[in-house]
């Protein structure tokens, strides 16, 4: 169960945050596969702590020997035992903490894998509504907080809790009245913990949301710097960023004051408990109930609780911060969890936004009906209540057919392309796509191409990790990119991407098309894949795209109508509806919407024949 996080402003719908109950359930599920490691680590730490509790009685024994005026030789055995206790405790503590740390790192790795896997499944429109800053803050800040807690707080918390419980038991063995005196500090400590926890959880959650909003504002300002400067909006964006920064700083200072108050209350509890144990020891020694050494051991036991108790309570700070971060991570994993396939349309209830209906598939893809490569049946989509984009679109792509989607901006072309590719889930209707047998069945190539950091060969092998160098060269040759690739300083071993050799937009797009060739999908969806190139590079990219699509079914969102001319069929979208469908020549002569688009686009151009 998740609850929506509070948006930083009215324009953003931040990703949800899991409830405390859901977060605890997710944590138990993460630990469950390594229960044996957890039990072994805790067991060894219990043994280490128990051995360490022998120090105080041995010191008390030394005090009694000195107080009774016994020979110095009587000190030999207690001193030797102290050395042995230190050695055994050191070894067992190291083993126990190592196993607990291994447990934490394993759980952390599993959490990261689940988060990345589910985040990659997030619908594109959901990410657009939340903004990149929210997800980025979770990937960086929240994961870092959880990692820090796992690596430092978890082992220390385990050792501290065990030390507290066993030390209180040891006090009771000395004399139950020592335990009762020590427990006078507990009410103050519990009230302190309650006072802190009730304030910290909300405060840290708000702090993470504020940091996400601050990061989102920074990304928007930097990413749109040209537009900001062009419209003279520097002051407005600076003020907006400063406002979000002030809010983040204000919440940080509140957390600092909270921690200072927390420490002050803990010191009061320590003074109360120690004074009570010393007074109890004085009375018991005076009455002859215990020896001076026993009273000394009791005082040392309570004094030894300062570290574990303070550590455990102080670690609540890390625990609350990590819990807030974990809740935000679990909120994403729950949101992105794939829904069960549902055939047919999703009916909205009570005027609410229709629930998303996934592609109708079996396994990763549902096999197509005979004679059809792709079947889109009454697909509708809305990015929110009152914001419909597609209206009951039905479309069939025959095997090997190239279909061009055309229409004015905002007609719903890219949305339909993402739905057919399986990247976006429709709010109603079904899509039946090809089934792949061990290979990707659908590949989407958009105008926004990312060149991954690494060698050119590694970038290509993202599509097929086992591809040979000959296959890489073959794919590059097919999209007319082999010449420039081999002309790079180190050929296919040239480092590209961030910090490497820079590829211009046309070459980056050819790289994406080469990956498409290597992936060899049954269906290729191109969403304005040649739009980033200038007019000089457009023809080259169109030749590359035509070669990459050869022999496979393709849906092409046409940025230039030359792509529509070359397609087997043209589908015209207008306001989210199919208004025309047919070959280029037929639609051009029909004097309908496509003919109007063609006249507006071509002008004095002489369009190439297919």
XYZ file of C-alpha atoms in Angstrom:
610
model
C 0.000 0.000 0.000
C 1.353 3.409 -0.903
C 0.313 6.955 -0.318
C 0.997 9.786 -2.748
C 3.854 12.014 -1.727
C 3.123 15.688 -1.299
C 3.860 17.579 -4.480
C 6.171 20.485 -4.261
C 3.847 22.492 -6.454
C 0.581 22.122 -8.288
C 2.252 21.169 -11.566
C 3.951 18.005 -10.289
C 2.444 14.738 -9.155
C 5.327 13.171 -7.279
C 5.785 9.420 -7.145
C 4.076 7.735 -4.180
C 5.564 6.868 -0.801
C 4.857 3.498 0.839
C 3.059 3.373 4.175
C 5.049 2.228 7.256
C 3.250 -1.144 7.247
C 4.037 -1.712 3.566
C 7.658 -0.664 4.114
C 8.080 -3.168 6.958
C 6.533 -5.919 4.836
C 8.888 -5.098 1.964
C 11.879 -5.178 4.327
C 10.872 -8.603 5.643
C 10.554 -9.857 2.082
C 14.041 -8.558 1.287
C 15.600 -10.322 4.301
C 13.669 -13.593 3.975
C 16.026 -15.269 1.450
C 18.968 -14.768 3.871
C 17.371 -15.799 7.156
C 20.174 -18.270 7.856
C 22.836 -15.599 7.520
C 20.818 -13.264 9.769
C 20.373 -15.885 12.510
C 24.056 -16.887 12.418
C 25.232 -13.283 12.616
C 22.930 -12.464 15.518
C 23.909 -15.694 17.315
C 27.635 -14.909 17.102
C 27.018 -11.357 18.320
C 25.056 -12.709 21.299
C 28.006 -14.925 22.206
C 30.457 -12.017 21.821
C 28.336 -9.748 24.008
C 27.887 -12.430 26.672
C 31.643 -12.999 26.865
C 32.202 -9.248 27.155
C 29.931 -9.103 30.211
C 32.552 -11.031 32.176
C 34.764 -7.922 32.331
C 32.784 -6.133 35.063
C 32.679 -9.095 37.524
C 36.400 -9.672 36.983
C 37.100 -6.007 37.734
C 34.885 -6.281 40.788
C 36.890 -9.351 41.856
C 40.087 -7.320 41.594
C 38.520 -4.584 43.756
C 37.596 -7.157 46.439
C 41.125 -8.623 46.413
C 42.622 -5.173 46.928
C 40.019 -4.167 49.531
C 40.636 -7.359 51.533
C 44.416 -6.871 51.435
C 45.126 -10.219 49.795
C 48.495 -11.112 48.238
C 49.345 -9.655 44.833
C 49.539 -13.151 43.356
C 45.758 -13.446 43.722
C 45.426 -10.852 40.966
C 47.049 -13.110 38.351
C 43.989 -15.210 37.502
C 41.539 -12.279 37.099
C 44.053 -10.400 34.940
C 44.685 -13.441 32.704
C 40.935 -13.965 32.372
C 40.484 -10.303 31.389
C 43.023 -10.746 28.581
C 41.303 -13.943 27.427
C 37.882 -12.251 27.497
C 39.198 -9.362 25.406
C 40.680 -11.745 22.825
C 37.578 -13.951 22.545
C 35.233 -10.965 22.411
C 37.302 -9.293 19.707
C 37.291 -12.387 17.471
C 33.598 -13.210 17.897
C 32.537 -9.573 17.493
C 34.474 -9.340 14.225
C 32.852 -12.526 12.909
C 29.364 -11.439 13.961
C 29.644 -7.921 12.554
C 31.060 -9.292 9.303
C 28.073 -11.586 8.848
C 25.599 -8.829 9.721
C 27.365 -6.486 7.291
C 27.209 -9.152 4.570
C 23.499 -9.518 5.245
C 23.038 -5.762 4.920
C 24.971 -5.517 1.660
C 23.050 -8.458 0.196
C 19.707 -6.908 1.117
C 20.851 -3.525 -0.213
C 21.905 -5.062 -3.543
C 18.544 -6.834 -3.819
C 16.713 -3.567 -3.087
C 18.724 -1.714 -5.741
C 18.042 -4.385 -8.338
C 14.321 -4.341 -7.633
C 14.202 -0.542 -7.696
C 16.038 -0.270 -11.029
C 13.958 -3.077 -12.554
C 10.663 -1.523 -11.505
C 11.735 2.058 -12.277
C 12.501 1.027 -15.845
C 8.915 -0.283 -16.092
C 7.365 3.049 -15.090
C 5.006 4.420 -17.746
C 6.470 7.399 -19.549
C 3.510 9.643 -18.717
C 3.866 8.845 -15.005
C 7.488 9.947 -15.069
C 6.559 13.088 -16.969
C 3.953 13.999 -14.347
C 6.389 13.405 -11.475
C 9.344 15.115 -13.114
C 12.882 13.807 -13.422
C 13.997 15.379 -10.126
C 11.787 13.176 -7.944
C 13.060 9.905 -9.420
C 16.644 11.221 -9.478
C 16.457 12.143 -5.793
C 15.280 8.628 -4.965
C 17.966 6.976 -7.080
C 20.702 9.077 -5.460
C 19.774 10.521 -2.063
C 17.350 7.876 -0.804
C 19.494 4.943 -1.922
C 22.515 6.615 -0.269
C 20.624 7.031 3.015
C 19.540 3.405 3.047
C 23.047 2.257 2.096
C 24.596 4.316 4.893
C 22.170 2.847 7.417
C 22.848 -0.694 6.221
C 26.627 -0.306 6.344
C 26.951 1.491 9.671
C 23.693 1.677 11.597
C 22.520 -1.927 11.165
C 25.610 -3.677 12.666
C 25.921 -1.114 15.453
C 22.213 -1.287 16.266
C 22.313 -5.081 16.470
C 25.310 -5.021 18.823
C 23.859 -2.215 20.956
C 20.469 -3.877 21.477
C 22.104 -7.162 22.444
C 24.464 -5.392 24.852
C 21.542 -3.593 26.544
C 19.463 -6.733 27.047
C 22.320 -8.900 28.310
C 23.714 -6.175 30.582
C 20.333 -5.691 32.248
C 20.227 -9.438 32.797
C 23.701 -9.332 34.347
C 22.591 -6.554 36.735
C 19.701 -8.724 37.857
C 22.101 -11.623 38.541
C 24.236 -9.405 40.778
C 21.200 -8.210 42.711
C 17.741 -7.452 41.414
C 17.791 -4.145 43.308
C 20.587 -2.920 41.036
C 18.353 -3.669 38.048
C 15.432 -1.790 39.614
C 17.667 1.221 40.274
C 18.961 1.172 36.690
C 15.438 1.010 35.307
C 14.691 4.454 36.768
C 16.382 5.862 33.665
C 14.123 3.913 31.290
C 11.003 6.137 31.481
C 13.063 9.197 30.531
C 14.707 7.288 27.673
C 11.399 5.945 26.371
C 9.789 9.379 26.515
C 12.827 10.781 24.715
C 12.601 8.118 22.019
C 8.859 8.681 21.589
C 9.302 12.444 21.487
C 11.954 12.054 18.807
C 10.297 9.395 16.645
C 6.938 11.148 16.431
C 8.663 14.227 15.063
C 11.483 12.676 13.047
C 9.516 10.451 10.681
C 7.384 13.270 9.275
C 10.280 15.714 9.315
C 12.637 13.453 7.372
C 9.929 12.497 4.879
C 9.208 16.192 4.256
C 12.930 16.844 3.976
C 13.356 14.196 1.263
C 10.372 15.616 -0.667
C 11.835 19.123 -0.394
C 15.213 17.886 -1.622
C 13.488 16.194 -4.565
C 11.636 19.411 -5.428
C 14.874 21.375 -5.156
C 16.641 18.955 -7.493
C 13.731 19.027 -9.937
C 13.881 22.825 -10.078
C 17.628 22.713 -10.659
C 17.261 20.186 -13.494
C 14.502 22.207 -15.140
C 16.448 25.452 -14.918
C 19.700 24.006 -16.254
C 17.990 21.879 -18.910
C 15.969 24.832 -20.156
C 18.690 27.449 -19.696
C 18.475 28.625 -23.304
C 14.712 29.152 -23.069
C 15.037 30.806 -19.645
C 17.573 33.302 -20.974
C 15.653 33.794 -24.213
C 12.509 34.846 -22.334
C 14.407 36.830 -19.666
C 13.137 34.543 -16.914
C 16.419 34.349 -14.981
C 15.087 36.246 -11.970
C 11.874 34.198 -11.712
C 13.721 30.891 -11.938
C 16.371 32.057 -9.479
C 13.692 33.104 -6.999
C 11.858 29.831 -7.440
C 15.058 27.850 -6.901
C 15.957 29.974 -3.892
C 12.508 29.398 -2.397
C 12.822 25.643 -2.682
C 16.373 25.801 -1.307
C 15.178 27.847 1.672
C 12.524 25.256 2.387
C 15.109 22.452 2.265
C 17.477 24.400 4.549
C 14.648 25.190 6.977
C 13.777 21.510 7.284
C 17.459 20.636 7.742
C 17.811 23.125 10.617
C 14.664 21.740 12.219
C 16.229 18.288 12.111
C 19.434 19.639 13.722
C 17.455 21.205 16.583
C 15.548 17.977 16.976
C 18.786 16.004 17.373
C 20.181 18.504 19.903
C 17.057 18.185 22.036
C 17.309 14.423 21.733
C 20.874 14.355 23.089
C 20.020 16.693 25.989
C 17.216 14.436 27.210
C 19.465 11.361 26.968
C 22.061 12.931 29.280
C 19.396 13.554 31.926
C 18.432 9.861 31.796
C 22.084 8.814 32.246
C 22.528 10.958 35.368
C 19.317 9.639 36.926
C 20.243 5.992 36.366
C 23.857 6.224 37.475
C 22.934 8.113 40.637
C 20.290 5.475 41.449
C 22.746 2.575 40.988
C 25.436 4.268 43.122
C 22.952 4.998 45.929
C 21.652 1.422 45.795
C 25.252 0.128 45.946
C 26.030 2.315 48.971
C 23.002 0.986 50.895
C 23.623 -2.630 49.967
C 27.333 -2.481 50.947
C 26.469 -0.737 54.193
C 23.947 -3.452 55.044
C 26.413 -6.196 54.089
C 24.156 -7.511 51.302
C 26.887 -7.228 48.660
C 30.626 -6.667 48.586
C 32.366 -3.514 47.402
C 33.474 -5.420 44.288
C 29.889 -6.401 43.465
C 28.708 -2.802 43.856
C 31.614 -1.706 41.656
C 30.635 -4.273 39.010
C 27.032 -2.994 39.102
C 28.163 0.615 38.618
C 30.459 -0.466 35.789
C 27.625 -2.430 34.181
C 25.380 0.613 34.185
C 28.167 2.859 32.978
C 28.813 0.400 30.143
C 25.172 0.894 29.109
C 25.841 4.555 28.237
C 27.442 3.630 24.933
C 24.911 1.020 23.711
C 21.837 2.939 24.911
C 23.014 6.211 23.400
C 24.080 4.433 20.222
C 20.726 2.666 19.894
C 18.732 5.829 20.497
C 21.006 8.014 18.387
C 20.778 5.447 15.601
C 17.071 6.183 15.573
C 18.140 9.296 13.686
C 19.713 7.186 10.930
C 16.898 4.662 11.151
C 14.206 7.317 10.685
C 16.059 8.884 7.776
C 16.655 5.469 6.197
C 13.031 4.477 6.815
C 11.841 7.603 5.015
C 14.155 6.817 2.104
C 13.135 3.149 2.051
C 9.454 4.125 1.995
C 10.100 6.281 -1.071
C 11.954 3.430 -2.812
C 9.237 0.889 -1.980
C 6.643 3.371 -3.237
C 8.292 3.239 -6.663
C 8.656 -0.552 -6.706
C 4.975 -0.951 -5.848
C 3.868 1.630 -8.393
C 5.832 0.011 -11.195
C 4.826 -3.547 -10.362
C 3.364 -4.990 -13.600
C -0.391 -5.390 -13.506
C -2.151 -8.602 -14.442
C -3.117 -8.752 -18.097
C -6.734 -7.782 -18.651
C -8.475 -8.255 -21.973
C -10.967 -5.765 -23.303
C -11.624 -2.257 -22.086
C -11.297 -0.859 -18.590
C -14.483 0.844 -17.518
C -14.030 3.923 -15.322
C -15.841 3.799 -11.998
C -17.793 6.777 -10.777
C -16.220 9.172 -13.243
C -12.684 8.347 -12.064
C -9.750 8.050 -14.419
C -9.827 4.673 -16.178
C -7.399 2.111 -14.815
C -4.518 1.309 -17.170
C -4.989 -1.845 -19.194
C -1.736 -3.548 -20.241
C -0.944 -5.031 -23.613
C -2.850 -8.243 -23.979
C 0.025 -10.720 -24.045
C 1.043 -14.184 -22.951
C 4.408 -14.050 -21.239
C 6.314 -11.110 -22.665
C 4.172 -11.023 -25.821
C 0.933 -12.513 -27.025
C 1.185 -14.320 -30.351
C -0.586 -12.514 -33.122
C -3.667 -13.729 -34.863
C -3.116 -15.428 -38.237
C -2.249 -12.897 -40.924
C -1.639 -10.037 -38.506
C 1.639 -8.766 -37.089
C 0.075 -6.151 -34.802
C -3.549 -5.573 -33.839
C -4.599 -2.393 -32.000
C -8.174 -2.764 -30.811
C -10.160 0.266 -29.575
C -7.195 1.751 -27.712
C -7.801 4.922 -25.743
C -5.412 6.813 -23.526
C -5.531 9.805 -21.207
C -2.745 11.426 -19.215
C -5.206 12.375 -16.525
C -8.897 13.103 -15.983
C -10.155 15.340 -18.768
C -6.929 14.975 -20.770
C -7.714 12.343 -23.434
C -5.076 11.779 -26.101
C -6.386 8.764 -28.029
C -10.007 7.810 -28.700
C -10.730 4.137 -29.507
C -8.008 3.791 -32.110
C -8.045 0.508 -34.034
C -5.225 -0.427 -36.367
C -3.793 -3.582 -37.943
C -0.270 -3.983 -39.295
C 0.244 -6.910 -41.619
C 3.498 -8.933 -41.495
C 6.299 -6.995 -43.155
C 4.146 -3.908 -43.674
C 5.552 -0.412 -43.094
C 2.911 1.973 -41.755
C 3.577 5.708 -41.348
C 1.723 7.705 -38.684
C 1.236 11.333 -39.652
C -0.695 14.221 -38.185
C -0.281 17.621 -36.622
C 1.527 18.127 -33.337
C -0.538 16.790 -30.435
C -2.522 14.361 -32.568
C -1.374 11.418 -30.401
C 1.203 9.869 -32.746
C 3.978 9.366 -30.182
C 1.520 8.098 -27.571
C 0.173 5.471 -29.963
C 3.727 4.498 -30.938
C 4.732 4.000 -27.298
C 1.601 1.950 -26.640
C 2.284 -0.317 -29.618
C 5.891 -0.710 -28.436
C 4.691 -1.675 -24.946
C 6.412 1.282 -23.276
C 3.093 2.951 -22.465
C 0.008 1.157 -21.164
C -3.364 2.211 -22.624
C -6.152 3.279 -20.320
C -8.577 1.219 -22.413
C -8.374 -1.293 -25.232
C -5.842 -3.974 -26.118
C -2.725 -4.368 -28.240
C -1.635 -7.704 -29.656
C 2.023 -7.707 -30.671
C 4.443 -10.316 -32.058
C 5.844 -12.996 -29.770
C 9.605 -13.379 -29.569
C 11.425 -16.610 -28.848
C 14.432 -15.474 -26.824
C 14.821 -12.275 -28.874
C 13.157 -8.874 -28.393
C 9.842 -8.910 -30.235
C 9.430 -5.116 -30.325
C 12.093 -2.385 -30.330
C 11.332 1.331 -30.044
C 13.743 3.928 -31.460
C 12.978 7.558 -30.675
C 14.586 10.860 -31.593
C 16.102 11.041 -28.096
C 19.020 8.633 -28.402
C 21.408 8.004 -25.524
C 25.005 7.083 -26.255
C 26.183 4.965 -23.321
C 29.645 5.503 -21.905
C 32.075 2.849 -23.081
C 33.526 1.590 -26.325
C 31.449 1.749 -29.488
C 31.441 -2.050 -29.573
C 30.085 -2.235 -26.005
C 27.381 0.268 -26.889
C 26.308 -1.868 -29.840
C 26.382 -5.083 -27.792
C 23.697 -3.698 -25.494
C 21.307 -5.007 -28.148
C 23.019 -8.405 -28.432
C 25.721 -9.161 -25.843
C 27.062 -12.191 -27.740
C 27.471 -10.403 -31.094
C 30.823 -10.900 -32.792
C 32.908 -8.073 -34.229
C 31.887 -9.219 -37.706
C 28.203 -8.949 -36.739
C 28.790 -5.471 -35.307
C 30.424 -4.358 -38.533
C 27.603 -5.929 -40.520
C 24.988 -3.980 -38.560
C 26.932 -0.736 -38.985
C 27.354 -1.404 -42.672
C 23.633 -2.022 -43.099
C 22.801 1.426 -41.701
C 25.633 3.076 -43.687
C 27.696 3.825 -40.559
C 30.685 1.504 -40.960
C 32.904 4.033 -42.729
C 32.797 6.666 -40.008
C 32.914 4.020 -37.246
C 36.161 2.517 -38.570
C 37.558 6.030 -39.068
C 37.302 6.741 -35.312
C 40.644 6.937 -33.451
C 40.394 3.346 -32.146
C 37.742 1.995 -34.478
C 35.083 -0.029 -32.669
C 37.163 0.233 -29.466
C 36.829 4.023 -29.386
C 35.268 5.232 -26.135
C 32.060 7.147 -26.807
C 29.480 8.760 -24.545
C 30.136 10.964 -21.527
C 33.816 11.911 -21.463
C 34.537 9.997 -24.677
C 34.423 10.707 -28.399
C 31.415 12.876 -29.146
C 28.945 11.601 -31.738
C 26.761 14.117 -33.533
C 22.960 13.521 -33.512
C 22.954 11.816 -36.932
C 25.685 9.351 -35.980
C 24.094 8.690 -32.597
C 20.859 7.853 -34.397
C 22.687 5.534 -36.796
C 24.144 3.819 -33.737
C 20.609 3.312 -32.400
C 19.499 1.902 -35.753
C 22.486 -0.480 -35.755
C 21.377 -1.703 -32.324
C 17.937 -2.260 -33.846
C 19.499 -4.418 -36.555
C 21.421 -6.443 -33.959
C 18.317 -6.922 -31.788
C 16.450 -8.155 -34.887
C 12.890 -7.629 -33.567
C 9.780 -8.748 -35.431
C 8.314 -5.258 -34.998
C 10.196 -1.951 -35.074
C 8.610 1.292 -33.911
C 10.333 4.513 -34.973
C 9.143 7.675 -33.244
C 10.535 10.553 -35.317
C 13.857 8.712 -35.321
C 15.324 11.015 -37.998
C 14.122 14.295 -36.508
C 17.383 15.196 -34.736
C 19.356 15.384 -37.981
C 19.495 18.555 -40.019
C 18.293 18.644 -43.583
C 21.670 17.437 -44.857
C 21.677 14.407 -42.566
C 17.977 13.625 -42.925
C 18.361 11.800 -46.237
C 21.255 9.738 -44.841
C 19.229 8.789 -41.767
C 16.183 7.949 -43.839
C 18.324 5.594 -45.945
C 19.705 4.083 -42.713
C 16.212 3.644 -41.270
C 14.921 2.099 -44.502
C 17.756 -0.446 -44.451
C 17.243 -1.225 -40.745
C 13.516 -1.830 -41.280
C 13.975 -4.060 -44.290
C 12.183 -7.379 -43.854
C 10.379 -6.498 -40.649
C 7.041 -4.969 -39.698
C 7.378 -1.279 -38.841
C 5.320 1.554 -37.404
C 6.911 4.907 -38.232
C 5.963 8.242 -36.692
C 6.893 10.355 -39.704
C 8.745 13.583 -38.970
C 9.140 14.209 -42.695
C 6.493 13.190 -45.183
C 9.157 11.610 -47.379
C 8.902 8.736 -44.881
C 5.164 8.552 -45.579
C 5.836 8.432 -49.309
C 8.116 5.422 -48.818
C 5.675 3.594 -46.490
C 3.267 0.890 -47.635
C 0.402 2.673 -45.923
C -0.228 6.037 -44.283
C -2.456 6.446 -41.213
C -3.541 9.990 -40.396
C -4.293 10.876 -36.774
C -6.276 13.949 -35.865
C -7.153 14.804 -32.250
C -6.468 11.207 -31.193
C -8.609 9.574 -33.882
C -7.794 7.816 -37.136
C -9.287 9.974 -39.872
C -7.603 8.481 -42.947
C -5.720 5.342 -43.919
C -4.288 4.252 -47.245
C -1.331 4.505 -49.645
C 0.356 7.862 -50.137
C -0.816 8.398 -53.712
C -4.408 7.545 -52.891
C -4.566 9.875 -49.876
C -2.760 12.681 -51.690
C -5.357 12.608 -54.461
C -8.332 12.306 -52.076
C -8.143 15.985 -51.078
C -8.603 15.108 -47.382
C -6.539 15.862 -44.250
C -3.455 14.095 -45.620
C -3.619 16.033 -48.884
C -3.715 19.266 -46.876
C -0.690 18.152 -44.850
C 1.127 17.191 -48.029
C 0.489 20.538 -49.689
C 1.559 22.428 -46.578
C 4.707 20.375 -46.177
C 5.852 19.931 -49.750
C 5.301 23.427 -51.123
C 7.856 23.702 -53.901
C 9.528 20.426 -52.896
C 9.601 17.628 -55.390
C 8.788 14.544 -53.367
C 10.746 11.406 -54.207
C 8.837 8.459 -55.579
C 8.682 5.376 -53.332
